[in-house]
Short mmCIF file of N, CA and C in Angstrom, two decimals:
data_model
loop_
_atom_site.label_atom_id
_atom_site.label_comp_id
_atom_site.label_asym_id
_atom_site.label_seq_id
_atom_site.Cartn_x
_atom_site.Cartn_y
_atom_site.Cartn_z
N UNK N 1 -76.85 -22.21 -25.49
CA UNK N 1 -76.27 -23.33 -24.27
C UNK N 1 -74.95 -23.10 -23.94
N UNK N 2 -74.65 -22.56 -22.55
CA UNK N 2 -73.11 -21.82 -22.34
C UNK N 2 -71.85 -23.17 -22.47
N UNK N 3 -71.03 -23.30 -22.61
CA UNK N 3 -69.68 -24.11 -22.36
C UNK N 3 -69.58 -24.49 -21.30
N UNK N 4 -68.88 -25.65 -20.67
CA UNK N 4 -68.77 -26.44 -19.54
C UNK N 4 -67.63 -25.58 -19.39
N UNK N 5 -66.93 -25.91 -17.80
CA UNK N 5 -65.71 -25.17 -17.45
C UNK N 5 -64.33 -25.64 -18.60
N UNK N 6 -64.56 -27.51 -18.46
CA UNK N 6 -63.90 -28.39 -19.09
C UNK N 6 -63.86 -27.89 -21.01
N UNK N 7 -65.22 -27.35 -21.12
CA UNK N 7 -64.79 -27.57 -22.66
C UNK N 7 -64.52 -25.77 -22.76
N UNK N 8 -64.67 -24.69 -21.68
CA UNK N 8 -63.78 -23.52 -21.94
C UNK N 8 -62.78 -23.77 -21.71
N UNK N 9 -62.04 -24.84 -20.82
CA UNK N 9 -60.65 -24.31 -21.00
C UNK N 9 -60.06 -25.69 -21.94
N UNK N 10 -60.83 -26.29 -22.99
CA UNK N 10 -60.00 -26.96 -23.79
C UNK N 10 -59.86 -25.75 -24.95
N UNK N 11 -61.13 -24.91 -25.55
CA UNK N 11 -60.87 -24.09 -26.22
C UNK N 11 -60.32 -22.91 -25.88
N UNK N 12 -59.62 -22.34 -25.28
CA UNK N 12 -58.71 -21.63 -24.45
C UNK N 12 -57.06 -22.55 -24.66
N UNK N 13 -56.92 -23.94 -24.67
CA UNK N 13 -55.88 -24.28 -25.04
C UNK N 13 -56.09 -24.45 -26.53
N UNK N 14 -56.93 -24.35 -27.28
CA UNK N 14 -56.46 -24.66 -28.21
C UNK N 14 -56.47 -23.36 -29.08
N UNK N 15 -56.79 -22.02 -28.62
CA UNK N 15 -56.85 -20.58 -29.24
C UNK N 15 -55.32 -20.58 -29.01
N UNK N 16 -54.51 -20.66 -27.51
CA UNK N 16 -53.43 -20.52 -27.45
C UNK N 16 -51.95 -21.37 -28.53
N UNK N 17 -52.57 -22.61 -28.80
CA UNK N 17 -52.03 -23.20 -29.99
C UNK N 17 -51.84 -22.83 -31.09
N UNK N 18 -53.15 -22.55 -31.64
CA UNK N 18 -52.94 -21.49 -32.64
C UNK N 18 -52.45 -20.56 -32.87
N UNK N 19 -52.24 -19.70 -31.94
CA UNK N 19 -51.74 -18.25 -31.55
C UNK N 19 -49.85 -18.86 -31.97
N UNK N 20 -49.83 -19.76 -31.19
CA UNK N 20 -48.52 -19.89 -31.02
C UNK N 20 -47.51 -20.63 -32.15
N UNK N 21 -48.48 -21.60 -33.12
CA UNK N 21 -48.43 -21.84 -34.40
C UNK N 21 -48.20 -20.74 -35.76
N UNK N 22 -49.33 -20.61 -35.77
CA UNK N 22 -49.56 -18.91 -36.78
C UNK N 22 -50.79 -18.26 -36.38
N UNK N 23 -49.73 -17.30 -35.84
CA UNK N 23 -50.41 -16.00 -35.91
C UNK N 23 -50.61 -14.96 -36.25
N UNK N 24 -50.23 -15.42 -37.75
CA UNK N 24 -51.14 -14.51 -38.87
C UNK N 24 -52.66 -15.07 -39.28
N UNK N 25 -52.16 -16.70 -39.40
CA UNK N 25 -54.00 -17.21 -39.64
C UNK N 25 -55.14 -17.04 -38.56
N UNK N 26 -54.43 -16.85 -37.18
CA UNK N 26 -54.98 -16.41 -36.22
C UNK N 26 -55.39 -15.45 -35.84
N UNK N 27 -55.09 -14.68 -36.19
CA UNK N 27 -55.65 -13.09 -36.19
C UNK N 27 -56.48 -12.88 -37.47
N UNK N 28 -56.52 -13.44 -38.43
CA UNK N 28 -57.40 -13.74 -39.55
C UNK N 28 -58.81 -14.08 -39.22
N UNK N 29 -58.78 -15.06 -38.39
CA UNK N 29 -59.84 -15.74 -38.18
C UNK N 29 -60.73 -14.93 -37.06
N UNK N 30 -60.26 -13.74 -36.66
CA UNK N 30 -60.74 -13.03 -35.73
C UNK N 30 -62.44 -12.25 -35.99
N UNK N 31 -62.93 -11.74 -34.82
CA UNK N 31 -64.42 -11.52 -35.29
C UNK N 31 -64.31 -10.11 -36.37
N UNK N 32 -63.39 -9.28 -35.95
CA UNK N 32 -63.41 -7.93 -36.78
C UNK N 32 -62.53 -8.51 -37.95
N UNK N 33 -61.67 -9.05 -38.50
CA UNK N 33 -60.79 -9.45 -39.49
C UNK N 33 -62.48 -10.05 -40.53
N UNK N 34 -63.28 -10.68 -40.03
CA UNK N 34 -64.72 -11.08 -40.60
C UNK N 34 -65.25 -10.02 -41.29
N UNK N 35 -65.41 -8.91 -40.29
CA UNK N 35 -66.43 -7.94 -40.09
C UNK N 35 -65.75 -7.42 -41.99
N UNK N 36 -64.51 -6.61 -41.39
CA UNK N 36 -63.76 -5.57 -43.04
C UNK N 36 -64.09 -6.89 -44.08
N UNK N 37 -63.87 -8.21 -43.99
CA UNK N 37 -63.79 -9.01 -45.24
C UNK N 37 -65.07 -8.63 -45.61
N UNK N 38 -66.16 -9.21 -44.66
CA UNK N 38 -67.79 -8.82 -45.47
C UNK N 38 -67.63 -7.33 -45.89
N UNK N 39 -67.34 -6.30 -45.24
CA UNK N 39 -67.91 -4.98 -45.54
C UNK N 39 -66.98 -4.93 -46.86
N UNK N 40 -65.81 -5.13 -47.02
CA UNK N 40 -64.89 -4.99 -48.65
C UNK N 40 -65.57 -5.77 -49.71
N UNK N 41 -66.54 -6.81 -49.60
CA UNK N 41 -66.91 -7.39 -50.20
C UNK N 41 -68.55 -7.39 -50.61
N UNK N 42 -69.18 -6.26 -49.64
CA UNK N 42 -69.99 -5.16 -50.01
C UNK N 42 -69.64 -4.27 -50.86
N UNK N 43 -68.46 -3.18 -50.37
CA UNK N 43 -68.07 -2.18 -51.69
C UNK N 43 -67.86 -2.90 -53.15
N UNK N 44 -67.21 -3.73 -52.81
CA UNK N 44 -66.88 -4.60 -54.54
C UNK N 44 -67.87 -4.86 -54.89
N UNK N 45 -68.76 -5.18 -54.60
CA UNK N 45 -70.19 -5.91 -54.67
C UNK N 45 -70.73 -4.10 -55.37
N UNK N 46 -70.88 -3.01 -54.92
CA UNK N 46 -71.74 -1.86 -54.87
C UNK N 46 -71.07 -1.45 -56.50
N UNK N 47 -69.49 -1.51 -56.12
CA UNK N 47 -68.97 -0.64 -57.72
C UNK N 47 -69.24 -1.50 -58.62
N UNK N 48 -69.57 -2.93 -58.33
CA UNK N 48 -69.87 -4.44 -59.56
C UNK N 48 -70.75 -3.67 -60.20
N UNK N 49 -71.57 -3.44 -58.94
CA UNK N 49 -73.50 -2.54 -59.99
C UNK N 49 -73.29 -1.55 -60.70
N UNK N 50 -72.40 -0.39 -60.00
CA UNK N 50 -72.24 0.50 -60.69
C UNK N 50 -71.81 0.03 -61.99
N UNK N 51 -70.42 -0.41 -62.33
CA UNK N 51 -69.93 -0.99 -63.70
C UNK N 51 -71.61 -1.50 -64.51
N UNK N 52 -72.19 -2.49 -64.01
CA UNK N 52 -73.55 -2.98 -64.93
C UNK N 52 -74.38 -1.98 -65.22
N UNK N 53 -74.34 -1.07 -64.60
CA UNK N 53 -75.14 -0.07 -64.73
C UNK N 53 -74.66 0.73 -66.35
N UNK N 54 -73.23 0.97 -65.88
CA UNK N 54 -72.66 1.73 -67.21
C UNK N 54 -72.93 0.78 -68.42
N UNK N 55 -72.61 -0.60 -68.40
CA UNK N 55 -72.52 -1.31 -69.39
C UNK N 55 -74.21 -1.71 -69.99
N UNK N 56 -75.11 -1.25 -69.56
CA UNK N 56 -76.53 -1.20 -69.64
C UNK N 56 -76.74 0.00 -70.32
N UNK N 57 -76.34 1.06 -69.68
CA UNK N 57 -76.18 2.18 -70.74
C UNK N 57 -75.40 2.62 -71.97
N UNK N 58 -74.62 1.55 -71.58
CA UNK N 58 -73.72 1.68 -73.14
C UNK N 58 -74.03 0.95 -74.08
N UNK N 59 -74.78 -0.28 -73.21
CA UNK N 59 -75.31 -0.76 -74.90
C UNK N 59 -76.81 -0.16 -75.32
N UNK N 60 -77.19 0.15 -74.19
CA UNK N 60 -78.68 1.14 -74.81
C UNK N 60 -77.93 2.12 -76.01
N UNK N 61 -77.28 3.10 -75.62
CA UNK N 61 -76.62 3.85 -76.96
C UNK N 61 -76.29 3.56 -77.64
N UNK N 62 -75.60 2.34 -78.02
CA UNK N 62 -74.60 1.84 -78.60
C UNK N 62 -75.86 0.67 -79.52
N UNK N 63 -76.73 0.81 -79.03
CA UNK N 63 -77.87 -0.20 -79.35
C UNK N 63 -77.39 -1.67 -79.75
N UNK N 64 -76.42 -2.48 -78.87
CA UNK N 64 -76.18 -3.38 -78.49
C UNK N 64 -76.53 -3.90 -77.22
N UNK N 65 -77.99 -5.54 -77.85
CA UNK N 65 -78.92 -5.57 -76.97
C UNK N 65 -77.80 -6.38 -75.84
N UNK N 66 -76.65 -7.67 -76.52
CA UNK N 66 -76.44 -8.23 -75.63
C UNK N 66 -75.14 -7.75 -74.62
N UNK N 67 -74.81 -6.39 -75.09
CA UNK N 67 -73.62 -5.40 -74.39
C UNK N 67 -74.93 -5.33 -72.90
N UNK N 68 -76.23 -5.09 -73.19
CA UNK N 68 -76.87 -4.70 -72.33
C UNK N 68 -77.42 -6.07 -71.18
N UNK N 69 -77.50 -6.79 -71.83
CA UNK N 69 -78.18 -8.13 -71.14
C UNK N 69 -76.91 -8.40 -70.54
N UNK N 70 -75.41 -8.39 -70.67
CA UNK N 70 -74.03 -8.33 -69.81
C UNK N 70 -74.49 -7.70 -68.67
N UNK N 71 -74.74 -6.31 -69.07
CA UNK N 71 -75.19 -5.39 -67.45
C UNK N 71 -76.02 -5.21 -66.93
N UNK N 72 -77.00 -6.16 -67.05
CA UNK N 72 -77.75 -6.50 -66.80
C UNK N 72 -77.55 -7.87 -65.72
N UNK N 73 -76.97 -8.34 -66.38
CA UNK N 73 -76.90 -9.43 -65.17
C UNK N 73 -75.47 -9.51 -64.34
N UNK N 74 -74.84 -8.25 -64.63
CA UNK N 74 -73.60 -8.07 -63.79
C UNK N 74 -74.18 -7.28 -62.50
N UNK N 75 -75.55 -6.55 -63.19
CA UNK N 75 -75.86 -5.79 -61.83
C UNK N 75 -76.49 -6.98 -61.08
N UNK N 76 -77.24 -7.66 -61.82
CA UNK N 76 -78.36 -8.83 -60.75
C UNK N 76 -77.17 -9.41 -59.83
N UNK N 77 -76.06 -9.92 -60.34
CA UNK N 77 -75.16 -10.75 -59.46
C UNK N 77 -74.75 -9.73 -58.51
N UNK N 78 -74.20 -8.77 -58.80
CA UNK N 78 -73.63 -7.83 -57.69
C UNK N 78 -74.51 -7.65 -56.64
N UNK N 79 -76.11 -7.23 -56.70
CA UNK N 79 -76.96 -6.87 -55.87
C UNK N 79 -77.39 -8.06 -55.04
N UNK N 80 -77.13 -9.41 -55.75
CA UNK N 80 -77.25 -10.55 -54.44
C UNK N 80 -75.67 -10.26 -53.27
N UNK N 81 -74.91 -10.35 -54.32
CA UNK N 81 -73.72 -10.16 -53.40
C UNK N 81 -73.61 -9.62 -52.06
N UNK N 82 -74.30 -8.23 -52.90
CA UNK N 82 -73.81 -7.53 -51.87
C UNK N 82 -75.38 -7.57 -50.82
N UNK N 83 -76.34 -7.63 -50.33
CA UNK N 83 -77.40 -8.16 -49.63
C UNK N 83 -77.12 -9.55 -49.10
N UNK N 84 -76.54 -10.29 -49.50
CA UNK N 84 -76.04 -11.64 -49.16
C UNK N 84 -74.34 -11.65 -47.67
N UNK N 85 -73.63 -10.36 -48.53
CA UNK N 85 -72.62 -10.34 -47.50
C UNK N 85 -72.92 -9.13 -46.72
N UNK N 86 -73.95 -8.24 -46.68
CA UNK N 86 -74.29 -7.42 -45.70
C UNK N 86 -75.44 -8.27 -44.93
N UNK N 87 -76.28 -9.33 -44.85
CA UNK N 87 -76.95 -10.01 -43.95
C UNK N 87 -76.01 -11.00 -43.49
N UNK N 88 -74.91 -11.40 -43.65
CA UNK N 88 -73.56 -11.92 -42.70
C UNK N 88 -73.19 -11.36 -42.47
N UNK N 89 -72.97 -10.46 -42.37
CA UNK N 89 -71.87 -9.57 -41.61
C UNK N 89 -72.40 -9.50 -40.00
N UNK N 90 -71.67 -9.52 -39.19
CA UNK N 90 -71.36 -9.07 -38.30
C UNK N 90 -71.68 -8.05 -37.52
N UNK N 91 -72.61 -7.51 -36.52
CA UNK N 91 -72.30 -6.47 -35.99
C UNK N 91 -71.24 -6.18 -34.72
N UNK N 92 -70.94 -4.95 -34.64
CA UNK N 92 -69.46 -4.94 -33.73
C UNK N 92 -70.57 -5.12 -32.48
N UNK N 93 -69.64 -6.09 -31.64
CA UNK N 93 -69.88 -6.61 -30.50
C UNK N 93 -71.48 -7.42 -30.86
N UNK N 94 -71.88 -7.92 -31.67
CA UNK N 94 -73.10 -8.44 -31.64
C UNK N 94 -72.21 -9.97 -31.69
N UNK N 95 -72.65 -11.11 -31.02
CA UNK N 95 -72.42 -12.52 -30.80
C UNK N 95 -74.01 -13.60 -31.56
N UNK N 96 -73.95 -14.07 -32.22
CA UNK N 96 -75.36 -15.14 -33.04
C UNK N 96 -75.82 -15.65 -31.66
N UNK N 97 -77.10 -15.63 -31.88
CA UNK N 97 -77.93 -16.24 -30.62
C UNK N 97 -78.14 -17.69 -30.90
N UNK N 98 -77.90 -18.76 -29.85
CA UNK N 98 -77.94 -19.88 -29.87
C UNK N 98 -79.43 -20.05 -30.21
N UNK N 99 -80.47 -19.76 -29.90
CA UNK N 99 -81.70 -20.36 -29.99
C UNK N 99 -82.95 -19.65 -30.80
N UNK N 100 -82.10 -19.27 -32.16
CA UNK N 100 -83.02 -17.63 -32.71
C UNK N 100 -84.11 -18.66 -33.42
N UNK N 101 -83.83 -19.89 -33.80
CA UNK N 101 -84.98 -20.17 -35.07
C UNK N 101 -84.03 -22.01 -35.26
N UNK N 102 -84.94 -22.44 -36.20
CA UNK N 102 -84.69 -23.70 -36.91
C UNK N 102 -82.97 -23.82 -37.20
N UNK N 103 -82.99 -22.68 -37.82
CA UNK N 103 -81.58 -22.83 -39.05
C UNK N 103 -80.75 -22.64 -37.66
N UNK N 104 -80.88 -21.46 -36.51
CA UNK N 104 -79.75 -21.76 -35.16
C UNK N 104 -80.00 -22.42 -34.94
N UNK N 105 -80.43 -23.35 -34.30
CA UNK N 105 -80.75 -24.88 -33.88
C UNK N 105 -79.99 -25.81 -34.26
N UNK N 106 -80.04 -25.86 -36.34
CA UNK N 106 -79.43 -26.57 -36.95
C UNK N 106 -77.55 -26.61 -37.10
N UNK N 107 -77.60 -25.47 -37.13
CA UNK N 107 -76.28 -25.17 -36.59
C UNK N 107 -75.19 -25.24 -35.43
N UNK N 108 -76.14 -25.25 -34.37
CA UNK N 108 -75.78 -25.52 -32.93
C UNK N 108 -75.47 -26.84 -33.06
N UNK N 109 -76.24 -27.57 -33.95
CA UNK N 109 -75.92 -29.16 -33.76
C UNK N 109 -74.56 -29.36 -34.32
N UNK N 110 -74.66 -28.96 -35.57
CA UNK N 110 -73.12 -29.47 -36.33
C UNK N 110 -71.63 -28.57 -35.33
N UNK N 111 -72.20 -27.37 -34.99
CA UNK N 111 -71.10 -27.28 -34.20
C UNK N 111 -70.89 -27.67 -33.07
N UNK N 112 -71.41 -28.37 -32.15
CA UNK N 112 -71.79 -28.75 -31.43
C UNK N 112 -70.46 -30.69 -31.82
N UNK N 113 -71.65 -31.14 -32.99
CA UNK N 113 -70.37 -32.12 -33.23
C UNK N 113 -69.09 -31.54 -33.86
N UNK N 114 -68.98 -30.35 -34.60
CA UNK N 114 -67.64 -30.08 -34.58
C UNK N 114 -67.12 -29.77 -33.33
N UNK N 115 -67.24 -29.85 -32.31
CA UNK N 115 -66.58 -29.15 -31.25
C UNK N 115 -66.49 -30.64 -30.50
N UNK N 116 -67.14 -31.65 -30.78
CA UNK N 116 -66.93 -33.20 -30.41
C UNK N 116 -65.15 -33.35 -31.04
N UNK N 117 -65.99 -33.71 -32.51
CA UNK N 117 -64.67 -33.94 -33.45
C UNK N 117 -63.47 -33.52 -32.76
N UNK N 118 -63.23 -31.79 -32.30
CA UNK N 118 -61.84 -31.23 -32.44
C UNK N 118 -61.79 -31.67 -30.70
N UNK N 119 -62.85 -31.98 -29.70
CA UNK N 119 -62.11 -32.54 -28.52
C UNK N 119 -61.41 -34.07 -28.76
N UNK N 120 -61.74 -34.75 -29.50
CA UNK N 120 -61.68 -36.10 -29.77
C UNK N 120 -59.90 -35.73 -30.39
N UNK N 121 -59.73 -35.30 -31.18
CA UNK N 121 -58.79 -34.75 -31.67
C UNK N 121 -57.84 -34.79 -30.89
N UNK N 122 -57.87 -33.78 -29.85
CA UNK N 122 -56.93 -33.19 -28.86
C UNK N 122 -56.79 -33.77 -28.24
N UNK N 123 -57.62 -34.53 -27.43
CA UNK N 123 -57.13 -35.56 -26.25
C UNK N 123 -56.72 -37.02 -27.43
N UNK N 124 -56.57 -37.75 -28.43
CA UNK N 124 -55.82 -38.47 -29.05
C UNK N 124 -54.38 -37.54 -29.26
N UNK N 125 -54.40 -36.01 -29.38
CA UNK N 125 -52.73 -36.15 -29.61
C UNK N 125 -52.49 -35.69 -28.08
N UNK N 126 -52.96 -35.52 -27.13
CA UNK N 126 -52.67 -35.30 -26.07
C UNK N 126 -51.78 -37.00 -25.73
N UNK N 127 -52.63 -37.65 -25.85
CA UNK N 127 -53.04 -39.13 -25.46
C UNK N 127 -51.33 -39.69 -26.01
N UNK N 128 -51.01 -39.56 -27.31
CA UNK N 128 -49.85 -39.99 -28.39
C UNK N 128 -48.40 -39.21 -27.46
N UNK N 129 -48.77 -37.79 -27.28
CA UNK N 129 -47.38 -37.01 -26.47
C UNK N 129 -47.11 -37.62 -25.08
N UNK N 130 -48.30 -38.03 -24.39
CA UNK N 130 -47.87 -38.53 -23.25
C UNK N 130 -47.66 -40.27 -23.32
N UNK N 131 -47.91 -41.11 -24.02
CA UNK N 131 -47.05 -42.19 -24.61
C UNK N 131 -46.12 -42.22 -25.08
N UNK N 132 -45.33 -41.42 -25.81
CA UNK N 132 -44.51 -40.61 -26.57
C UNK N 132 -42.85 -40.32 -25.61
N UNK N 133 -43.96 -39.66 -24.20
CA UNK N 133 -42.60 -39.92 -23.29
C UNK N 133 -42.31 -40.74 -22.37
#
Protein backbone atom coordinates (compact mmCIF):
# COMPACT_ATOMS: atom_id res chain seq x y z
CA UNK A 1 0.00 0.00 0.00
CA UNK A 2 1.61 3.31 -1.06
CA UNK A 3 1.96 6.19 1.35
CA UNK A 4 -0.49 9.07 1.15
CA UNK A 5 0.76 12.52 0.16
CA UNK A 6 0.63 13.66 3.79
CA UNK A 7 2.65 10.64 4.92
CA UNK A 8 5.21 11.19 2.16
CA UNK A 9 5.61 14.85 3.17
CA UNK A 10 5.98 13.88 6.82
CA UNK A 11 8.58 11.24 5.92
CA UNK A 12 10.54 13.73 3.83
CA UNK A 13 10.49 16.25 6.69
CA UNK A 14 11.73 13.61 9.12
CA UNK A 15 14.51 12.59 6.71
CA UNK A 16 15.61 16.22 6.30
CA UNK A 17 15.56 16.71 10.07
CA UNK A 18 17.61 13.54 10.57
CA UNK A 19 20.20 14.64 8.01
CA UNK A 20 20.37 18.07 9.64
CA UNK A 21 20.77 16.69 13.17
CA UNK A 22 23.15 13.78 12.51
CA UNK A 23 24.33 13.35 8.91
CA UNK A 24 26.75 10.54 9.79
CA UNK A 25 24.00 8.45 11.40
CA UNK A 26 21.61 9.17 8.52
CA UNK A 27 24.20 8.04 5.99
CA UNK A 28 24.76 4.84 7.97
CA UNK A 29 21.03 4.06 7.74
CA UNK A 30 20.95 4.21 3.94
CA UNK A 31 20.40 0.97 2.02
CA UNK A 32 23.94 0.73 0.65
CA UNK A 33 25.31 0.87 4.21
CA UNK A 34 23.09 -2.04 5.19
CA UNK A 35 24.16 -3.97 2.10
CA UNK A 36 27.84 -3.33 2.87
CA UNK A 37 27.39 -4.33 6.52
CA UNK A 38 25.61 -7.55 5.57
CA UNK A 39 28.21 -8.44 2.94
CA UNK A 40 31.01 -7.83 5.45
CA UNK A 41 29.23 -10.04 8.00
CA UNK A 42 28.93 -12.87 5.47
CA UNK A 43 32.62 -12.60 4.59
CA UNK A 44 33.55 -12.72 8.27
CA UNK A 45 31.37 -15.80 8.73
CA UNK A 46 33.12 -17.52 5.79
CA UNK A 47 36.50 -16.70 7.32
CA UNK A 48 35.31 -18.10 10.66
CA UNK A 49 34.12 -21.24 8.89
CA UNK A 50 37.62 -21.73 7.49
CA UNK A 51 39.09 -21.25 10.97
CA UNK A 52 36.62 -23.90 12.21
CA UNK A 53 37.87 -26.31 9.56
CA UNK A 54 41.46 -25.65 10.64
CA UNK A 55 40.54 -26.29 14.29
CA UNK A 56 38.73 -29.49 13.34
CA UNK A 57 41.72 -30.77 11.39
CA UNK A 58 44.18 -29.72 14.10
CA UNK A 59 42.13 -31.60 16.67
CA UNK A 60 42.16 -34.70 14.50
CA UNK A 61 45.93 -34.51 13.93
CA UNK A 62 46.67 -33.85 17.61
CA UNK A 63 44.08 -36.47 18.64
CA UNK A 64 42.31 -33.90 20.81
CA UNK A 65 38.58 -34.55 20.57
CA UNK A 66 37.63 -31.36 22.39
CA UNK A 67 39.51 -29.24 19.82
CA UNK A 68 37.70 -30.99 16.97
CA UNK A 69 34.35 -30.40 18.69
CA UNK A 70 35.18 -26.70 19.13
CA UNK A 71 36.15 -26.51 15.47
CA UNK A 72 32.87 -28.12 14.43
CA UNK A 73 30.84 -25.74 16.62
CA UNK A 74 32.69 -22.74 15.15
CA UNK A 75 31.95 -24.06 11.65
CA UNK A 76 28.28 -24.58 12.48
CA UNK A 77 27.85 -21.13 14.02
CA UNK A 78 29.59 -19.39 11.15
CA UNK A 79 27.56 -21.31 8.58
CA UNK A 80 24.33 -20.19 10.28
CA UNK A 81 25.55 -16.57 10.35
CA UNK A 82 26.55 -16.68 6.68
CA UNK A 83 23.25 -18.17 5.52
CA UNK A 84 21.05 -15.83 7.56
CA UNK A 85 23.14 -12.81 6.58
CA UNK A 86 23.00 -13.75 2.91
CA UNK A 87 19.21 -14.18 2.99
CA UNK A 88 18.66 -10.85 4.73
CA UNK A 89 20.96 -8.94 2.37
CA UNK A 90 18.97 -6.55 0.16
CA UNK A 91 19.71 -6.84 -3.53
CA UNK A 92 20.92 -3.67 -5.27
CA UNK A 93 17.92 -1.58 -6.30
CA UNK A 94 15.48 -4.03 -4.70
CA UNK A 95 12.77 -2.98 -2.30
CA UNK A 96 10.82 -5.39 -0.09
CA UNK A 97 7.50 -6.55 -1.52
CA UNK A 98 4.59 -5.48 0.68
CA UNK A 99 2.23 -8.44 0.16
CA UNK A 100 4.64 -11.35 -0.22
CA UNK A 101 3.16 -13.49 2.54
CA UNK A 102 1.98 -13.64 6.14
CA UNK A 103 5.35 -12.57 7.50
CA UNK A 104 5.42 -9.53 5.21
CA UNK A 105 1.87 -8.65 6.27
CA UNK A 106 2.90 -8.88 9.93
CA UNK A 107 5.89 -6.61 9.28
CA UNK A 108 3.60 -4.20 7.42
CA UNK A 109 1.34 -3.97 10.46
CA UNK A 110 4.33 -3.37 12.73
CA UNK A 111 5.69 -0.68 10.40
CA UNK A 112 2.29 0.97 10.20
CA UNK A 113 2.00 1.13 13.97
CA UNK A 114 5.57 2.44 14.15
CA UNK A 115 4.72 5.10 11.55
CA UNK A 116 1.64 6.03 13.57
CA UNK A 117 3.80 6.48 16.66
CA UNK A 118 6.34 8.55 14.72
CA UNK A 119 3.53 10.67 13.31
CA UNK A 120 2.11 11.22 16.80
CA UNK A 121 5.52 12.28 18.12
CA UNK A 122 6.02 14.61 15.17
CA UNK A 123 2.62 16.21 15.74
CA UNK A 124 3.35 16.57 19.47
CA UNK A 125 6.68 18.29 18.80
CA UNK A 126 5.13 20.60 16.24
CA UNK A 127 2.31 21.49 18.65
CA UNK A 128 4.84 22.15 21.44
CA UNK A 129 6.92 24.38 19.17
CA UNK A 130 3.86 26.32 18.02
CA UNK A 131 2.61 26.62 21.59
CA UNK A 132 5.99 27.94 22.78
CA UNK A 133 6.13 30.74 20.20
